[in-house]
Amino acid sequence: VSASPHGNSVNKASRILTCPVLQKTCFSTSTAGWAPAVTQHAPHFKATAVHNGEFKEMSLDDFKGKYLVLFFYPLDFTFVCPTEIISFSDKASEFHDINCEVVGVSVDSHFTHLAWINTPRKAGGLGNIHIPLLADLNKQVSRDYGILLEGPGIALRGLFIIDPSGVVKHMSVNDLPVGRCVDETLRLVRAFQFVETHGEVCPASWTPDSPTIKPTPEGSKEYFEKVNN
């Protein structure tokens, strides 16, 4: 840890992520309530990202006409974070196949992102990844999305699914020690797209090969008769 570009900030984050006492400390988030809300437009962002080994400016406008999974994580060179990023990267082609992009965000600089990408996976690095990492060095994106912990100055594990019109369809937040399920994120995107295309609604644990419900009394009766035989 001492060799990472974060220095003391990583040591501080390590204590937060692993110490039960600190995990129970009441750090306040950046707003009294959520900044974004489901069914409302996502907060605009613009920042430098690292993608395919290059620095580039990236904004919410770049994803008009596509679904976007925007996920926040606490810090580079930590523990759970690389497992999430690599898992999203490994599924990048599956997201692309359904017109969806994935972007990771942390409060690190783009230089630190690049250093982490250039670190071998066996050494805790990311290696070659297929998704961009956005640098939220001034913490504004995390603050705008309502998931910044002001005390330690890092983001909770927030995840937002944004539709092609820029509207938030889903948001969830994990506490720092627990990672997210990429397959569940894929399932949710597919479900929202199915509803948008077909006008039917998706029941619990829906997958693309399972039945949906026509949102009418007759349609719901037909569904329940089918699944309860």
PDB file of C-alpha atoms in Angstrom:
ATOM      1  CA  VAL A   1       0.000   0.000   0.000  1.00  0.00           C
ATOM      2  CA  SER A   2       2.778   2.405   0.846  1.00  0.00           C
ATOM      3  CA  ALA A   3       4.053   2.200  -2.730  1.00  0.00           C
ATOM      4  CA  SER A   4       0.790   3.335  -4.284  1.00  0.00           C
ATOM      5  CA  PRO A   5       0.319   6.872  -5.658  1.00  0.00           C
ATOM      6  CA  HIS A   6      -2.233   7.579  -2.913  1.00  0.00           C
ATOM      7  CA  GLY A   7       0.128   7.365   0.049  1.00  0.00           C
ATOM      8  CA  ASN A   8      -1.656   8.383   3.222  1.00  0.00           C
ATOM      9  CA  SER A   9      -5.064   8.601   1.540  1.00  0.00           C
ATOM     10  CA  VAL A  10      -4.979   4.871   0.772  1.00  0.00           C
ATOM     11  CA  ASN A  11      -3.936   4.084   4.336  1.00  0.00           C
ATOM     12  CA  LYS A  12      -6.912   6.115   5.565  1.00  0.00           C
ATOM     13  CA  ALA A  13      -9.264   4.373   3.145  1.00  0.00           C
ATOM     14  CA  SER A  14      -7.862   0.994   4.165  1.00  0.00           C
ATOM     15  CA  ARG A  15      -8.743   1.695   7.773  1.00  0.00           C
ATOM     16  CA  ILE A  16     -12.256   2.781   6.794  1.00  0.00           C
ATOM     17  CA  LEU A  17     -12.805  -0.303   4.634  1.00  0.00           C
ATOM     18  CA  THR A  18     -11.527  -2.836   7.172  1.00  0.00           C
ATOM     19  CA  CYS A  19     -12.068  -1.444  10.677  1.00  0.00           C
ATOM     20  CA  PRO A  20     -15.467  -2.379  12.192  1.00  0.00           C
ATOM     21  CA  VAL A  21     -15.448   0.678  14.448  1.00  0.00           C
ATOM     22  CA  LEU A  22     -14.841   3.075  11.566  1.00  0.00           C
ATOM     23  CA  GLN A  23     -17.392   1.273   9.408  1.00  0.00           C
ATOM     24  CA  LYS A  24     -20.015   2.185  12.015  1.00  0.00           C
ATOM     25  CA  THR A  25     -18.949   5.834  12.208  1.00  0.00           C
ATOM     26  CA  CYS A  26     -21.704   8.154  10.997  1.00  0.00           C
ATOM     27  CA  PHE A  27     -20.072   9.973   8.109  1.00  0.00           C
ATOM     28  CA  SER A  28     -22.523  12.342   6.467  1.00  0.00           C
ATOM     29  CA  THR A  29     -23.148  12.197   2.742  1.00  0.00           C
ATOM     30  CA  SER A  30     -22.915  15.325   0.649  1.00  0.00           C
ATOM     31  CA  THR A  31     -26.639  16.057   0.616  1.00  0.00           C
ATOM     32  CA  ALA A  32     -29.550  15.616   2.995  1.00  0.00           C
ATOM     33  CA  GLY A  33     -31.302  13.448   0.384  1.00  0.00           C
ATOM     34  CA  TRP A  34     -30.552  11.983  -3.003  1.00  0.00           C
ATOM     35  CA  ALA A  35     -29.415  14.456  -5.626  1.00  0.00           C
ATOM     36  CA  PRO A  36     -30.644  12.302  -8.534  1.00  0.00           C
ATOM     37  CA  ALA A  37     -33.941  10.436  -8.450  1.00  0.00           C
ATOM     38  CA  VAL A  38     -35.403   7.599 -10.463  1.00  0.00           C
ATOM     39  CA  THR A  39     -37.574   8.937 -13.340  1.00  0.00           C
ATOM     40  CA  GLN A  40     -35.673  12.255 -13.309  1.00  0.00           C
ATOM     41  CA  HIS A  41     -32.757  13.382 -15.475  1.00  0.00           C
ATOM     42  CA  ALA A  42     -29.313  12.385 -14.259  1.00  0.00           C
ATOM     43  CA  PRO A  43     -26.996  15.174 -13.075  1.00  0.00           C
ATOM     44  CA  HIS A  44     -24.697  16.322 -15.850  1.00  0.00           C
ATOM     45  CA  PHE A  45     -21.006  15.542 -15.508  1.00  0.00           C
ATOM     46  CA  LYS A  46     -17.842  16.351 -17.416  1.00  0.00           C
ATOM     47  CA  ALA A  47     -14.365  15.210 -16.406  1.00  0.00           C
ATOM     48  CA  THR A  48     -11.193  13.540 -17.639  1.00  0.00           C
ATOM     49  CA  ALA A  49     -11.318   9.788 -18.118  1.00  0.00           C
ATOM     50  CA  VAL A  50      -8.794   7.092 -18.939  1.00  0.00           C
ATOM     51  CA  HIS A  51      -9.894   4.844 -21.787  1.00  0.00           C
ATOM     52  CA  ASN A  52      -7.734   2.482 -23.815  1.00  0.00           C
ATOM     53  CA  GLY A  53      -4.660   3.944 -22.146  1.00  0.00           C
ATOM     54  CA  GLU A  54      -5.455   7.512 -23.208  1.00  0.00           C
ATOM     55  CA  PHE A  55      -6.776  10.605 -21.434  1.00  0.00           C
ATOM     56  CA  LYS A  56      -9.994  12.050 -22.836  1.00  0.00           C
ATOM     57  CA  GLU A  57     -12.696  14.456 -21.748  1.00  0.00           C
ATOM     58  CA  MET A  58     -15.961  12.669 -21.128  1.00  0.00           C
ATOM     59  CA  SER A  59     -19.436  13.942 -20.301  1.00  0.00           C
ATOM     60  CA  LEU A  60     -22.959  12.638 -19.887  1.00  0.00           C
ATOM     61  CA  ASP A  61     -23.750  14.086 -23.322  1.00  0.00           C
ATOM     62  CA  ASP A  62     -21.414  11.517 -24.904  1.00  0.00           C
ATOM     63  CA  PHE A  63     -23.923   8.792 -24.074  1.00  0.00           C
ATOM     64  CA  LYS A  64     -27.074  10.260 -25.598  1.00  0.00           C
ATOM     65  CA  GLY A  65     -28.929   7.535 -27.444  1.00  0.00           C
ATOM     66  CA  LYS A  66     -27.383   4.780 -25.309  1.00  0.00           C
ATOM     67  CA  TYR A  67     -27.943   3.252 -21.928  1.00  0.00           C
ATOM     68  CA  LEU A  68     -25.244   4.080 -19.394  1.00  0.00           C
ATOM     69  CA  VAL A  69     -24.191   2.237 -16.255  1.00  0.00           C
ATOM     70  CA  LEU A  70     -22.364   4.779 -14.101  1.00  0.00           C
ATOM     71  CA  PHE A  71     -20.805   3.132 -11.072  1.00  0.00           C
ATOM     72  CA  PHE A  72     -18.837   4.786  -8.287  1.00  0.00           C
ATOM     73  CA  TYR A  73     -16.200   3.115  -6.146  1.00  0.00           C
ATOM     74  CA  PRO A  74     -14.122   4.439  -3.204  1.00  0.00           C
ATOM     75  CA  LEU A  75     -10.480   4.474  -4.352  1.00  0.00           C
ATOM     76  CA  ASP A  76      -7.905   3.012  -6.700  1.00  0.00           C
ATOM     77  CA  PHE A  77      -5.320   0.578  -5.325  1.00  0.00           C
ATOM     78  CA  THR A  78      -7.707  -0.901  -2.773  1.00  0.00           C
ATOM     79  CA  PHE A  79      -9.343  -4.288  -2.291  1.00  0.00           C
ATOM     80  CA  VAL A  80     -12.927  -4.835  -3.439  1.00  0.00           C
ATOM     81  CA  CYS A  81     -12.723  -2.137  -6.127  1.00  0.00           C
ATOM     82  CA  PRO A  82     -10.517  -4.019  -8.620  1.00  0.00           C
ATOM     83  CA  THR A  83     -12.798  -7.063  -8.443  1.00  0.00           C
ATOM     84  CA  GLU A  84     -15.769  -4.916  -9.473  1.00  0.00           C
ATOM     85  CA  ILE A  85     -13.970  -3.033 -12.234  1.00  0.00           C
ATOM     86  CA  ILE A  86     -12.478  -6.179 -13.757  1.00  0.00           C
ATOM     87  CA  SER A  87     -15.878  -7.900 -13.606  1.00  0.00           C
ATOM     88  CA  PHE A  88     -17.529  -4.992 -15.430  1.00  0.00           C
ATOM     89  CA  SER A  89     -14.680  -4.937 -17.944  1.00  0.00           C
ATOM     90  CA  ASP A  90     -14.994  -8.669 -18.602  1.00  0.00           C
ATOM     91  CA  LYS A  91     -18.675  -8.147 -19.457  1.00  0.00           C
ATOM     92  CA  ALA A  92     -18.114  -4.980 -21.527  1.00  0.00           C
ATOM     93  CA  SER A  93     -18.941  -6.687 -24.826  1.00  0.00           C
ATOM     94  CA  GLU A  94     -22.251  -7.952 -23.418  1.00  0.00           C
ATOM     95  CA  PHE A  95     -23.177  -4.414 -22.399  1.00  0.00           C
ATOM     96  CA  HIS A  96     -22.127  -3.102 -25.825  1.00  0.00           C
ATOM     97  CA  ASP A  97     -24.311  -5.724 -27.506  1.00  0.00           C
ATOM     98  CA  ILE A  98     -27.379  -4.169 -25.854  1.00  0.00           C
ATOM     99  CA  ASN A  99     -26.396  -0.549 -26.619  1.00  0.00           C
ATOM    100  CA  CYS A 100     -25.116   0.133 -23.115  1.00  0.00           C
ATOM    101  CA  GLU A 101     -21.853   1.721 -21.980  1.00  0.00           C
ATOM    102  CA  VAL A 102     -20.209   1.295 -18.574  1.00  0.00           C
ATOM    103  CA  VAL A 103     -18.161   3.987 -16.816  1.00  0.00           C
ATOM    104  CA  GLY A 104     -16.415   3.708 -13.452  1.00  0.00           C
ATOM    105  CA  VAL A 105     -15.860   6.773 -11.262  1.00  0.00           C
ATOM    106  CA  SER A 106     -13.706   7.500  -8.225  1.00  0.00           C
ATOM    107  CA  VAL A 107     -12.185  10.576  -6.604  1.00  0.00           C
ATOM    108  CA  ASP A 108      -8.719   9.638  -7.876  1.00  0.00           C
ATOM    109  CA  SER A 109      -6.857  11.571 -10.571  1.00  0.00           C
ATOM    110  CA  HIS A 110      -6.606  10.318 -14.143  1.00  0.00           C
ATOM    111  CA  PHE A 111      -2.880   9.803 -13.527  1.00  0.00           C
ATOM    112  CA  THR A 112      -3.655   7.431 -10.662  1.00  0.00           C
ATOM    113  CA  HIS A 113      -6.211   5.604 -12.809  1.00  0.00           C
ATOM    114  CA  LEU A 114      -3.553   5.113 -15.486  1.00  0.00           C
ATOM    115  CA  ALA A 115      -0.988   3.914 -12.952  1.00  0.00           C
ATOM    116  CA  TRP A 116      -3.477   1.358 -11.638  1.00  0.00           C
ATOM    117  CA  ILE A 117      -4.329   0.164 -15.142  1.00  0.00           C
ATOM    118  CA  ASN A 118      -0.618  -0.228 -15.845  1.00  0.00           C
ATOM    119  CA  THR A 119      -0.171  -2.357 -12.719  1.00  0.00           C
ATOM    120  CA  PRO A 120      -0.417  -6.142 -13.300  1.00  0.00           C
ATOM    121  CA  ARG A 121      -3.457  -7.880 -11.865  1.00  0.00           C
ATOM    122  CA  LYS A 122      -1.270 -10.231  -9.865  1.00  0.00           C
ATOM    123  CA  ALA A 123       0.001  -7.140  -8.038  1.00  0.00           C
ATOM    124  CA  GLY A 124      -3.490  -5.783  -7.336  1.00  0.00           C
ATOM    125  CA  GLY A 125      -3.709  -3.716 -10.516  1.00  0.00           C
ATOM    126  CA  LEU A 126      -6.313  -3.670 -13.255  1.00  0.00           C
ATOM    127  CA  GLY A 127      -4.232  -4.561 -16.274  1.00  0.00           C
ATOM    128  CA  ASN A 128      -5.915  -4.024 -19.623  1.00  0.00           C
ATOM    129  CA  ILE A 129      -9.569  -3.067 -19.143  1.00  0.00           C
ATOM    130  CA  HIS A 130     -12.335  -2.324 -21.642  1.00  0.00           C
ATOM    131  CA  ILE A 131     -14.247   0.385 -19.792  1.00  0.00           C
ATOM    132  CA  PRO A 132     -13.301   4.014 -19.047  1.00  0.00           C
ATOM    133  CA  LEU A 133     -12.503   5.274 -15.558  1.00  0.00           C
ATOM    134  CA  LEU A 134     -13.572   8.844 -14.831  1.00  0.00           C
ATOM    135  CA  ALA A 135     -11.428  11.048 -12.572  1.00  0.00           C
ATOM    136  CA  ASP A 136     -13.573  12.919 -10.044  1.00  0.00           C
ATOM    137  CA  LEU A 137     -10.642  14.635  -8.360  1.00  0.00           C
ATOM    138  CA  ASN A 138     -12.656  17.628  -7.130  1.00  0.00           C
ATOM    139  CA  LYS A 139     -15.387  15.227  -5.931  1.00  0.00           C
ATOM    140  CA  GLN A 140     -18.092  17.167  -7.766  1.00  0.00           C
ATOM    141  CA  VAL A 141     -19.563  14.219  -9.658  1.00  0.00           C
ATOM    142  CA  SER A 142     -19.783  12.121  -6.488  1.00  0.00           C
ATOM    143  CA  ARG A 143     -21.320  15.073  -4.680  1.00  0.00           C
ATOM    144  CA  ASP A 144     -23.851  15.735  -7.455  1.00  0.00           C
ATOM    145  CA  TYR A 145     -24.911  12.094  -7.418  1.00  0.00           C
ATOM    146  CA  GLY A 146     -25.369  12.177  -3.645  1.00  0.00           C
ATOM    147  CA  ILE A 147     -22.954   9.410  -2.704  1.00  0.00           C
ATOM    148  CA  LEU A 148     -19.890  11.334  -1.432  1.00  0.00           C
ATOM    149  CA  LEU A 149     -18.862  10.628   2.147  1.00  0.00           C
ATOM    150  CA  GLU A 150     -17.700  14.075   3.213  1.00  0.00           C
ATOM    151  CA  GLY A 151     -15.645  12.819   6.175  1.00  0.00           C
ATOM    152  CA  PRO A 152     -13.153  10.552   4.388  1.00  0.00           C
ATOM    153  CA  GLY A 153     -13.824  12.282   1.047  1.00  0.00           C
ATOM    154  CA  ILE A 154     -14.582   9.129  -0.932  1.00  0.00           C
ATOM    155  CA  ALA A 155     -17.637   7.793  -2.761  1.00  0.00           C
ATOM    156  CA  LEU A 156     -19.889   5.011  -1.609  1.00  0.00           C
ATOM    157  CA  ARG A 157     -20.512   2.191  -4.090  1.00  0.00           C
ATOM    158  CA  GLY A 158     -23.304   3.944  -5.973  1.00  0.00           C
ATOM    159  CA  LEU A 159     -24.615   2.556  -9.252  1.00  0.00           C
ATOM    160  CA  PHE A 160     -26.925   4.364 -11.674  1.00  0.00           C
ATOM    161  CA  ILE A 161     -28.598   3.049 -14.812  1.00  0.00           C
ATOM    162  CA  ILE A 162     -29.361   5.961 -17.141  1.00  0.00           C
ATOM    163  CA  ASP A 163     -31.497   5.559 -20.255  1.00  0.00           C
ATOM    164  CA  PRO A 164     -30.793   6.982 -23.747  1.00  0.00           C
ATOM    165  CA  SER A 165     -32.698  10.170 -22.858  1.00  0.00           C
ATOM    166  CA  GLY A 166     -30.576  10.766 -19.755  1.00  0.00           C
ATOM    167  CA  VAL A 167     -33.261   9.641 -17.294  1.00  0.00           C
ATOM    168  CA  VAL A 168     -32.298   7.628 -14.205  1.00  0.00           C
ATOM    169  CA  LYS A 169     -34.001   4.218 -14.339  1.00  0.00           C
ATOM    170  CA  HIS A 170     -32.263   2.597 -11.374  1.00  0.00           C
ATOM    171  CA  MET A 171     -29.953   3.571  -8.540  1.00  0.00           C
ATOM    172  CA  SER A 172     -28.463   1.573  -5.698  1.00  0.00           C
ATOM    173  CA  VAL A 173     -25.777   2.146  -3.084  1.00  0.00           C
ATOM    174  CA  ASN A 174     -23.633  -0.358  -1.212  1.00  0.00           C
ATOM    175  CA  ASP A 175     -21.645   0.372   1.909  1.00  0.00           C
ATOM    176  CA  LEU A 176     -17.891   0.325   1.352  1.00  0.00           C
ATOM    177  CA  PRO A 177     -16.980  -3.305   2.151  1.00  0.00           C
ATOM    178  CA  VAL A 178     -19.390  -5.100  -0.230  1.00  0.00           C
ATOM    179  CA  GLY A 179     -19.091  -5.284  -4.015  1.00  0.00           C
ATOM    180  CA  ARG A 180     -21.849  -5.433  -6.610  1.00  0.00           C
ATOM    181  CA  CYS A 181     -23.139  -8.098  -9.006  1.00  0.00           C
ATOM    182  CA  VAL A 182     -22.418  -7.342 -12.655  1.00  0.00           C
ATOM    183  CA  ASP A 183     -24.830 -10.005 -13.912  1.00  0.00           C
ATOM    184  CA  GLU A 184     -27.645  -8.353 -11.956  1.00  0.00           C
ATOM    185  CA  THR A 185     -26.780  -5.007 -13.546  1.00  0.00           C
ATOM    186  CA  LEU A 186     -26.969  -6.613 -16.996  1.00  0.00           C
ATOM    187  CA  ARG A 187     -30.314  -8.169 -16.089  1.00  0.00           C
ATOM    188  CA  LEU A 188     -31.716  -4.800 -15.025  1.00  0.00           C
ATOM    189  CA  VAL A 189     -30.616  -3.052 -18.218  1.00  0.00           C
ATOM    190  CA  ARG A 190     -32.190  -5.802 -20.325  1.00  0.00           C
ATOM    191  CA  ALA A 191     -35.389  -5.576 -18.293  1.00  0.00           C
ATOM    192  CA  PHE A 192     -35.710  -1.808 -18.734  1.00  0.00           C
ATOM    193  CA  GLN A 193     -35.063  -2.193 -22.445  1.00  0.00           C
ATOM    194  CA  PHE A 194     -37.681  -4.929 -22.737  1.00  0.00           C
ATOM    195  CA  VAL A 195     -40.306  -2.747 -21.054  1.00  0.00           C
ATOM    196  CA  GLU A 196     -39.387   0.173 -23.315  1.00  0.00           C
ATOM    197  CA  THR A 197     -39.688  -1.956 -26.455  1.00  0.00           C
ATOM    198  CA  HIS A 198     -42.660  -4.178 -25.652  1.00  0.00           C
ATOM    199  CA  GLY A 199     -44.710  -2.227 -23.120  1.00  0.00           C
ATOM    200  CA  GLU A 200     -44.958  -5.223 -20.802  1.00  0.00           C
ATOM    201  CA  VAL A 201     -43.636  -5.310 -17.233  1.00  0.00           C
ATOM    202  CA  CYS A 202     -41.016  -7.616 -15.743  1.00  0.00           C
ATOM    203  CA  PRO A 203     -41.766  -9.705 -12.636  1.00  0.00           C
ATOM    204  CA  ALA A 204     -39.312 -10.621  -9.894  1.00  0.00           C
ATOM    205  CA  SER A 205     -36.078 -12.246 -11.082  1.00  0.00           C
ATOM    206  CA  TRP A 206     -37.072 -11.778 -14.732  1.00  0.00           C
ATOM    207  CA  THR A 207     -34.629 -12.956 -17.379  1.00  0.00           C
ATOM    208  CA  PRO A 208     -34.928 -12.620 -21.174  1.00  0.00           C
ATOM    209  CA  ASP A 209     -36.261 -16.177 -21.529  1.00  0.00           C
ATOM    210  CA  SER A 210     -38.974 -15.837 -18.866  1.00  0.00           C
ATOM    211  CA  PRO A 211     -42.554 -14.533 -19.199  1.00  0.00           C
ATOM    212  CA  THR A 212     -43.568 -10.923 -18.672  1.00  0.00           C
ATOM    213  CA  ILE A 213     -46.874  -9.341 -17.690  1.00  0.00           C
ATOM    214  CA  LYS A 214     -49.231  -7.254 -19.774  1.00  0.00           C
ATOM    215  CA  PRO A 215     -50.120  -4.396 -17.379  1.00  0.00           C
ATOM    216  CA  THR A 216     -53.872  -4.961 -17.494  1.00  0.00           C
ATOM    217  CA  PRO A 217     -56.196  -7.024 -15.257  1.00  0.00           C
ATOM    218  CA  GLU A 218     -56.629  -9.559 -18.046  1.00  0.00           C
ATOM    219  CA  GLY A 219     -52.909  -9.637 -18.798  1.00  0.00           C
ATOM    220  CA  SER A 220     -51.900 -10.173 -15.189  1.00  0.00           C
ATOM    221  CA  LYS A 221     -54.479 -12.960 -14.814  1.00  0.00           C
ATOM    222  CA  GLU A 222     -53.031 -14.660 -17.891  1.00  0.00           C
ATOM    223  CA  TYR A 223     -49.516 -14.428 -16.401  1.00  0.00           C
ATOM    224  CA  PHE A 224     -50.471 -15.819 -12.993  1.00  0.00           C
ATOM    225  CA  GLU A 225     -52.393 -18.688 -14.557  1.00  0.00           C
ATOM    226  CA  LYS A 226     -49.334 -19.541 -16.638  1.00  0.00           C
ATOM    227  CA  VAL A 227     -46.761 -19.496 -13.832  1.00  0.00           C
ATOM    228  CA  ASN A 228     -48.928 -21.185 -11.186  1.00  0.00           C
ATOM    229  CA  ASN A 229     -49.914 -24.281 -13.159  1.00  0.00           C
TER     230      ASN A 229
END
